[in-house]
mmCIF file of C-alpha atoms in Angstrom:
data_model
loop_
_atom_site.group_PDB
_atom_site.id
_atom_site.type_symbol
_atom_site.label_atom_id
_atom_site.label_comp_id
_atom_site.label_asym_id
_atom_site.label_seq_id
_atom_site.Cartn_x
_atom_site.Cartn_y
_atom_site.Cartn_z
ATOM 1 C CA VAL A 1 23.169 -21.096 -8.025
ATOM 2 C CA LEU A 2 25.981 -23.066 -6.367
ATOM 3 C CA VAL A 3 26.110 -26.824 -5.895
ATOM 4 C CA LYS A 4 28.528 -28.980 -4.001
ATOM 5 C CA GLY A 5 31.547 -30.363 -5.879
ATOM 6 C CA GLY A 6 31.030 -33.721 -7.557
ATOM 7 C CA VAL A 7 27.341 -33.273 -8.334
ATOM 8 C CA VAL A 8 27.935 -32.444 -11.997
ATOM 9 C CA GLU A 9 30.538 -35.189 -12.360
ATOM 10 C CA ARG A 10 28.209 -37.825 -10.900
ATOM 11 C CA THR A 11 25.343 -36.692 -13.113
ATOM 12 C CA VAL A 12 27.488 -36.857 -16.257
ATOM 13 C CA SER A 13 28.805 -40.272 -15.246
ATOM 14 C CA ARG A 14 25.248 -41.622 -14.915
ATOM 15 C CA LEU A 15 24.615 -40.486 -18.475
ATOM 16 C CA GLY A 16 27.488 -42.722 -19.629
ATOM 17 C CA ILE A 17 29.922 -39.894 -20.274
ATOM 18 C CA HIS A 18 33.298 -40.538 -18.646
ATOM 19 C CA PRO A 19 36.349 -38.267 -18.336
ATOM 20 C CA PRO A 20 39.113 -38.782 -20.921
ATOM 21 C CA ASN A 21 41.861 -41.259 -19.993
ATOM 22 C CA ILE A 22 44.941 -39.054 -20.222
ATOM 23 C CA SER A 23 48.230 -39.233 -18.359
ATOM 24 C CA SER A 24 49.686 -36.668 -15.977
ATOM 25 C CA ALA A 25 52.245 -35.672 -18.583
ATOM 26 C CA GLN A 26 49.485 -34.993 -21.095
ATOM 27 C CA ARG A 27 47.623 -32.886 -18.558
ATOM 28 C CA ARG A 28 50.710 -30.661 -18.232
ATOM 29 C CA LEU A 29 50.743 -29.868 -21.932
ATOM 30 C CA ALA A 30 49.787 -26.300 -22.847
ATOM 31 C CA VAL A 31 47.039 -27.382 -25.209
ATOM 32 C CA CYS A 32 45.484 -29.605 -22.543
ATOM 33 C CA LYS A 33 45.618 -26.817 -19.939
ATOM 34 C CA ASN A 34 43.939 -24.463 -22.350
ATOM 35 C CA VAL A 35 41.169 -26.976 -23.005
ATOM 36 C CA ILE A 36 40.631 -27.501 -19.261
ATOM 37 C CA ILE A 37 40.528 -23.764 -18.569
ATOM 38 C CA GLY A 38 38.251 -23.182 -21.533
ATOM 39 C CA GLY A 39 35.954 -25.961 -20.395
ATOM 40 C CA SER A 40 35.831 -24.498 -16.884
ATOM 41 C CA VAL A 41 34.952 -21.054 -18.241
ATOM 42 C CA VAL A 42 32.181 -22.503 -20.378
ATOM 43 C CA GLY A 43 30.907 -24.546 -17.453
ATOM 44 C CA VAL A 44 30.821 -21.569 -15.100
ATOM 45 C CA THR A 45 29.163 -19.403 -17.759
ATOM 46 C CA ILE A 46 26.457 -21.984 -18.411
ATOM 47 C CA GLY A 47 25.937 -22.424 -14.675
ATOM 48 C CA CYS A 48 25.523 -18.678 -14.204
ATOM 49 C CA LEU A 49 23.082 -18.470 -17.099
ATOM 50 C CA LEU A 50 21.041 -21.334 -15.681
ATOM 51 C CA GLY A 51 21.094 -19.755 -12.237
ATOM 52 C CA ALA A 52 20.067 -16.353 -13.599
ATOM 53 C CA SER A 53 17.366 -17.803 -15.836
ATOM 54 C CA CYS A 54 15.002 -17.909 -12.844
ATOM 55 C CA LEU A 55 15.043 -14.100 -12.900
ATOM 56 C CA LEU A 56 13.020 -14.277 -16.096
ATOM 57 C CA PHE A 57 10.175 -15.727 -14.055
ATOM 58 C CA MET A 58 10.600 -13.508 -10.989
ATOM 59 C CA ASP A 59 8.766 -10.302 -10.260
ATOM 60 C CA LEU A 60 11.691 -8.143 -9.174
ATOM 61 C CA ASN A 61 9.352 -5.403 -7.950
ATOM 62 C CA LYS A 62 7.161 -7.719 -5.878
ATOM 63 C CA ALA A 63 9.213 -7.409 -2.694
ATOM 64 C CA ASP A 64 9.351 -3.640 -3.090
ATOM 65 C CA ARG A 65 5.592 -3.417 -3.647
ATOM 66 C CA MET A 66 4.937 -5.621 -0.633
ATOM 67 C CA LYS A 67 7.190 -3.406 1.494
ATOM 68 C CA LYS A 68 5.379 -0.242 0.386
ATOM 69 C CA ALA A 69 1.991 -1.866 0.957
ATOM 70 C CA LYS A 70 3.062 -2.806 4.476
ATOM 71 C CA GLU A 71 4.270 0.733 5.149
ATOM 72 C CA LEU A 72 1.016 2.166 3.849
ATOM 73 C CA GLU A 73 -1.013 -0.233 5.970
ATOM 74 C CA THR A 74 0.954 0.798 9.062
ATOM 75 C CA ILE A 75 0.329 4.474 8.324
ATOM 76 C CA LEU A 76 -3.392 4.002 7.881
ATOM 77 C CA GLN A 77 -3.721 1.846 10.972
ATOM 78 C CA THR A 78 -1.982 4.597 12.939
ATOM 79 C CA VAL A 79 -4.452 7.132 11.558
ATOM 80 C CA MET A 80 -7.380 4.963 12.625
ATOM 81 C CA GLU A 81 -6.055 4.147 16.064
ATOM 82 C CA HIS A 82 -4.971 7.651 17.032
ATOM 83 C CA GLY A 83 -6.945 9.919 14.729
ATOM 84 C CA ASP A 84 -10.312 9.274 16.312
ATOM 85 C CA ASP A 85 -8.798 9.771 19.788
ATOM 86 C CA LEU A 86 -7.154 13.011 18.718
ATOM 87 C CA ILE A 87 -10.403 14.494 17.403
ATOM 88 C CA GLN A 88 -12.670 12.549 19.768
ATOM 89 C CA ALA A 89 -14.627 10.871 16.995
ATOM 90 C CA GLU A 90 -16.430 7.549 17.224
ATOM 91 C CA ARG A 91 -14.971 6.383 13.917
ATOM 92 C CA CYS A 92 -12.161 7.314 11.546
ATOM 93 C CA SER A 93 -11.671 6.209 7.935
ATOM 94 C CA VAL A 94 -9.329 6.831 5.018
ATOM 95 C CA PHE A 95 -10.894 6.792 1.555
ATOM 96 C CA TRP A 96 -8.938 6.491 -1.681
ATOM 97 C CA VAL A 97 -10.020 7.892 -5.022
ATOM 98 C CA ASP A 98 -10.757 5.562 -7.942
ATOM 99 C CA LYS A 99 -11.357 7.846 -10.926
ATOM 100 C CA THR A 100 -11.926 4.970 -13.340
ATOM 101 C CA LYS A 101 -14.940 3.791 -11.355
ATOM 102 C CA ASN A 102 -15.916 7.243 -10.070
ATOM 103 C CA GLU A 103 -15.952 6.013 -6.497
ATOM 104 C CA MET A 104 -14.166 6.224 -3.173
ATOM 105 C CA TRP A 105 -13.064 3.049 -1.437
ATOM 106 C CA SER A 106 -11.678 2.164 1.959
ATOM 107 C CA ARG A 107 -10.051 -0.882 3.470
ATOM 108 C CA TYR A 108 -9.064 1.030 6.554
ATOM 109 C CA ALA A 109 -11.951 2.101 8.706
ATOM 110 C CA SER A 110 -12.210 1.694 12.453
ATOM 111 C CA GLY A 111 -15.022 -0.686 13.291
ATOM 112 C CA VAL A 112 -15.227 -2.070 9.737
ATOM 113 C CA LYS A 113 -13.298 -5.181 8.693
ATOM 114 C CA THR A 114 -14.245 -5.345 5.013
ATOM 115 C CA THR A 115 -13.505 -3.152 2.007
ATOM 116 C CA PHE A 116 -16.388 -0.960 0.932
ATOM 117 C CA GLN A 117 -16.996 1.559 -1.851
ATOM 118 C CA ILE A 118 -19.175 4.644 -2.165
ATOM 119 C CA PRO A 119 -19.877 6.736 -5.295
ATOM 120 C CA ILE A 120 -18.116 10.073 -5.516
ATOM 121 C CA ASP A 121 -21.226 11.892 -6.708
ATOM 122 C CA LYS A 122 -23.476 10.482 -3.989
ATOM 123 C CA SER A 123 -21.516 10.817 -0.768
ATOM 124 C CA LEU A 124 -20.228 13.480 1.584
ATOM 125 C CA VAL A 125 -16.696 12.102 1.390
ATOM 126 C CA GLY A 126 -16.953 12.416 -2.380
ATOM 127 C CA LEU A 127 -18.145 16.012 -1.994
ATOM 128 C CA CYS A 128 -15.041 16.755 0.082
ATOM 129 C CA TYR A 129 -12.900 15.261 -2.680
ATOM 130 C CA LYS A 130 -14.576 17.297 -5.438
ATOM 131 C CA ASN A 131 -14.462 20.571 -3.496
ATOM 132 C CA LYS A 132 -10.908 19.875 -2.273
ATOM 133 C CA ALA A 133 -11.799 21.478 1.031
ATOM 134 C CA VAL A 134 -12.663 20.504 4.595
ATOM 135 C CA LEU A 135 -16.285 19.445 4.981
ATOM 136 C CA ASN A 136 -18.000 19.736 8.377
ATOM 137 C CA VAL A 137 -21.626 18.591 8.581
ATOM 138 C CA PRO A 138 -23.193 18.590 12.086
ATOM 139 C CA ASP A 139 -26.375 16.847 10.923
ATOM 140 C CA VAL A 140 -25.771 14.451 8.038
ATOM 141 C CA LYS A 141 -29.421 13.458 7.640
ATOM 142 C CA ALA A 142 -30.282 17.055 6.761
ATOM 143 C CA HIS A 143 -27.656 17.156 3.997
ATOM 144 C CA PRO A 144 -28.883 16.237 0.474
ATOM 145 C CA THR A 145 -25.636 14.427 -0.438
ATOM 146 C CA PHE A 146 -25.657 12.071 2.545
ATOM 147 C CA ASN A 147 -25.643 8.464 1.316
ATOM 148 C CA LYS A 148 -28.196 6.687 3.501
ATOM 149 C CA ALA A 149 -27.748 3.374 1.691
ATOM 150 C CA ALA A 150 -24.000 3.272 2.416
ATOM 151 C CA ALA A 151 -24.615 4.157 6.064
ATOM 152 C CA LYS A 152 -27.216 1.422 6.343
ATOM 153 C CA ASN A 153 -24.821 -1.175 4.903
ATOM 154 C CA THR A 154 -22.245 -0.469 7.606
ATOM 155 C CA GLY A 155 -24.863 -0.624 10.366
ATOM 156 C CA PHE A 156 -23.407 2.508 11.936
ATOM 157 C CA GLN A 157 -25.629 5.394 13.037
ATOM 158 C CA CYS A 158 -23.906 8.440 11.587
ATOM 159 C CA LYS A 159 -24.954 11.826 13.003
ATOM 160 C CA SER A 160 -22.109 14.207 12.198
ATOM 161 C CA ILE A 161 -19.195 14.040 9.784
ATOM 162 C CA LEU A 162 -15.880 15.786 9.297
ATOM 163 C CA CYS A 163 -13.789 15.231 6.155
ATOM 164 C CA ALA A 164 -10.357 16.558 5.160
ATOM 165 C CA PRO A 165 -8.727 16.092 1.731
ATOM 166 C CA VAL A 166 -5.277 14.521 1.335
ATOM 167 C CA PHE A 167 -3.219 16.130 -1.434
ATOM 168 C CA ASN A 168 -0.296 14.828 -3.447
ATOM 169 C CA ARG A 169 2.443 17.229 -2.407
ATOM 170 C CA GLU A 170 3.869 17.523 -5.936
ATOM 171 C CA THR A 171 0.817 17.539 -8.203
ATOM 172 C CA LYS A 172 -1.501 19.130 -5.585
ATOM 173 C CA GLU A 173 -4.114 16.604 -6.671
ATOM 174 C CA CYS A 174 -6.512 15.224 -4.083
ATOM 175 C CA VAL A 175 -5.719 11.512 -3.756
ATOM 176 C CA ALA A 176 -7.607 10.580 -0.588
ATOM 177 C CA VAL A 177 -9.940 11.828 2.119
ATOM 178 C CA VAL A 178 -9.707 11.344 5.887
ATOM 179 C CA GLU A 179 -13.167 11.006 7.420
ATOM 180 C CA PHE A 180 -14.346 11.287 11.031
ATOM 181 C CA LEU A 181 -17.820 10.291 12.187
ATOM 182 C CA ASN A 182 -19.757 11.473 15.251
ATOM 183 C CA LYS A 183 -18.036 13.902 17.576
ATOM 184 C CA LYS A 184 -17.989 12.360 21.065
ATOM 185 C CA ALA A 185 -19.821 14.209 23.827
ATOM 186 C CA GLU A 186 -18.202 14.585 27.244
ATOM 187 C CA GLY A 187 -20.977 12.662 28.938
ATOM 188 C CA GLY A 188 -20.974 9.894 26.341
ATOM 189 C CA GLY A 189 -22.720 9.456 23.010
ATOM 190 C CA ALA A 190 -22.480 11.853 20.070
ATOM 191 C CA GLU A 191 -22.160 15.616 20.416
ATOM 192 C CA GLU A 192 -25.276 17.324 19.050
ATOM 193 C CA LYS A 193 -23.324 20.293 17.698
ATOM 194 C CA GLY A 194 -20.963 18.078 15.761
ATOM 195 C CA PHE A 195 -17.305 18.915 15.170
ATOM 196 C CA SER A 196 -15.735 22.264 16.028
ATOM 197 C CA GLU A 197 -13.459 24.615 14.096
ATOM 198 C CA ASN A 198 -10.571 23.311 16.163
ATOM 199 C CA ASP A 199 -11.440 19.778 15.012
ATOM 200 C CA GLU A 200 -11.264 21.028 11.421
ATOM 201 C CA LYS A 201 -7.713 22.250 12.028
ATOM 202 C CA LEU A 202 -6.735 18.934 13.610
ATOM 203 C CA ALA A 203 -8.262 16.985 10.702
ATOM 204 C CA THR A 204 -6.376 19.158 8.211
ATOM 205 C CA MET A 205 -3.136 18.590 10.117
ATOM 206 C CA LEU A 206 -3.718 14.836 10.167
ATOM 207 C CA ALA A 207 -4.457 14.785 6.421
ATOM 208 C CA HIS A 208 -1.254 16.750 5.847
ATOM 209 C CA HIS A 209 0.767 14.179 7.785
ATOM 210 C CA VAL A 210 -0.779 11.352 5.763
ATOM 211 C CA ALA A 211 0.300 13.200 2.602
ATOM 212 C CA ILE A 212 3.860 13.493 3.943
ATOM 213 C CA PHE A 213 4.018 9.774 4.717
ATOM 214 C CA LEU A 214 2.701 8.894 1.271
ATOM 215 C CA GLN A 215 5.262 11.174 -0.362
ATOM 216 C CA ARG A 216 8.091 9.524 1.536
ATOM 217 C CA ILE A 217 6.977 6.107 0.310
ATOM 218 C CA GLU A 218 6.830 7.372 -3.283
ATOM 219 C CA ASP A 219 10.294 8.953 -2.959
ATOM 220 C CA ASP A 220 11.713 5.502 -2.232
ATOM 221 C CA ASP A 221 10.767 4.360 -5.747
#
């Protein structure tokens, strides 16, 4: 930390400590020069230590974490904004895996502004995660794993669902699931037949791109 010249001198003077009364000839003496230089070195060292002491109270990784969080948020917003248009779905979501709580959670879902969680063992998105494979259900109400309570909480009428797992490219572990709800019909509303095989390929491609983006963020560590 740098301060303007004279600040230290004025502070010391207020404390009643005054500079020694020595002549110019005395200042030119070798011993006096050495004392002045030594005092300057000590002063600079103490100043640097005081300036660096704030690092003890700083989270040096905070800025990096905030940057990565911003990058991740941008990626997921892009998935939501363009993913549902690409596959012609009414809604698109990205769910993350929380093994400690045995649930999937999402902050990023088109049409939903709040974070919500669903159990892995009682949801279709959780089934996709466990099977590590694309899941295409044209009629969710006829599927035994469909979580009616979670659907009711969102207030969204889900008819068909398409899920694709997102894998860590190094460990091959499933870390997230991209979910699409209700295939749009050409005349409006939801398509009765649900999502097609071509939609499955597009969902897989999109999940793969999400994995690539996540890997790039991790490689910056």
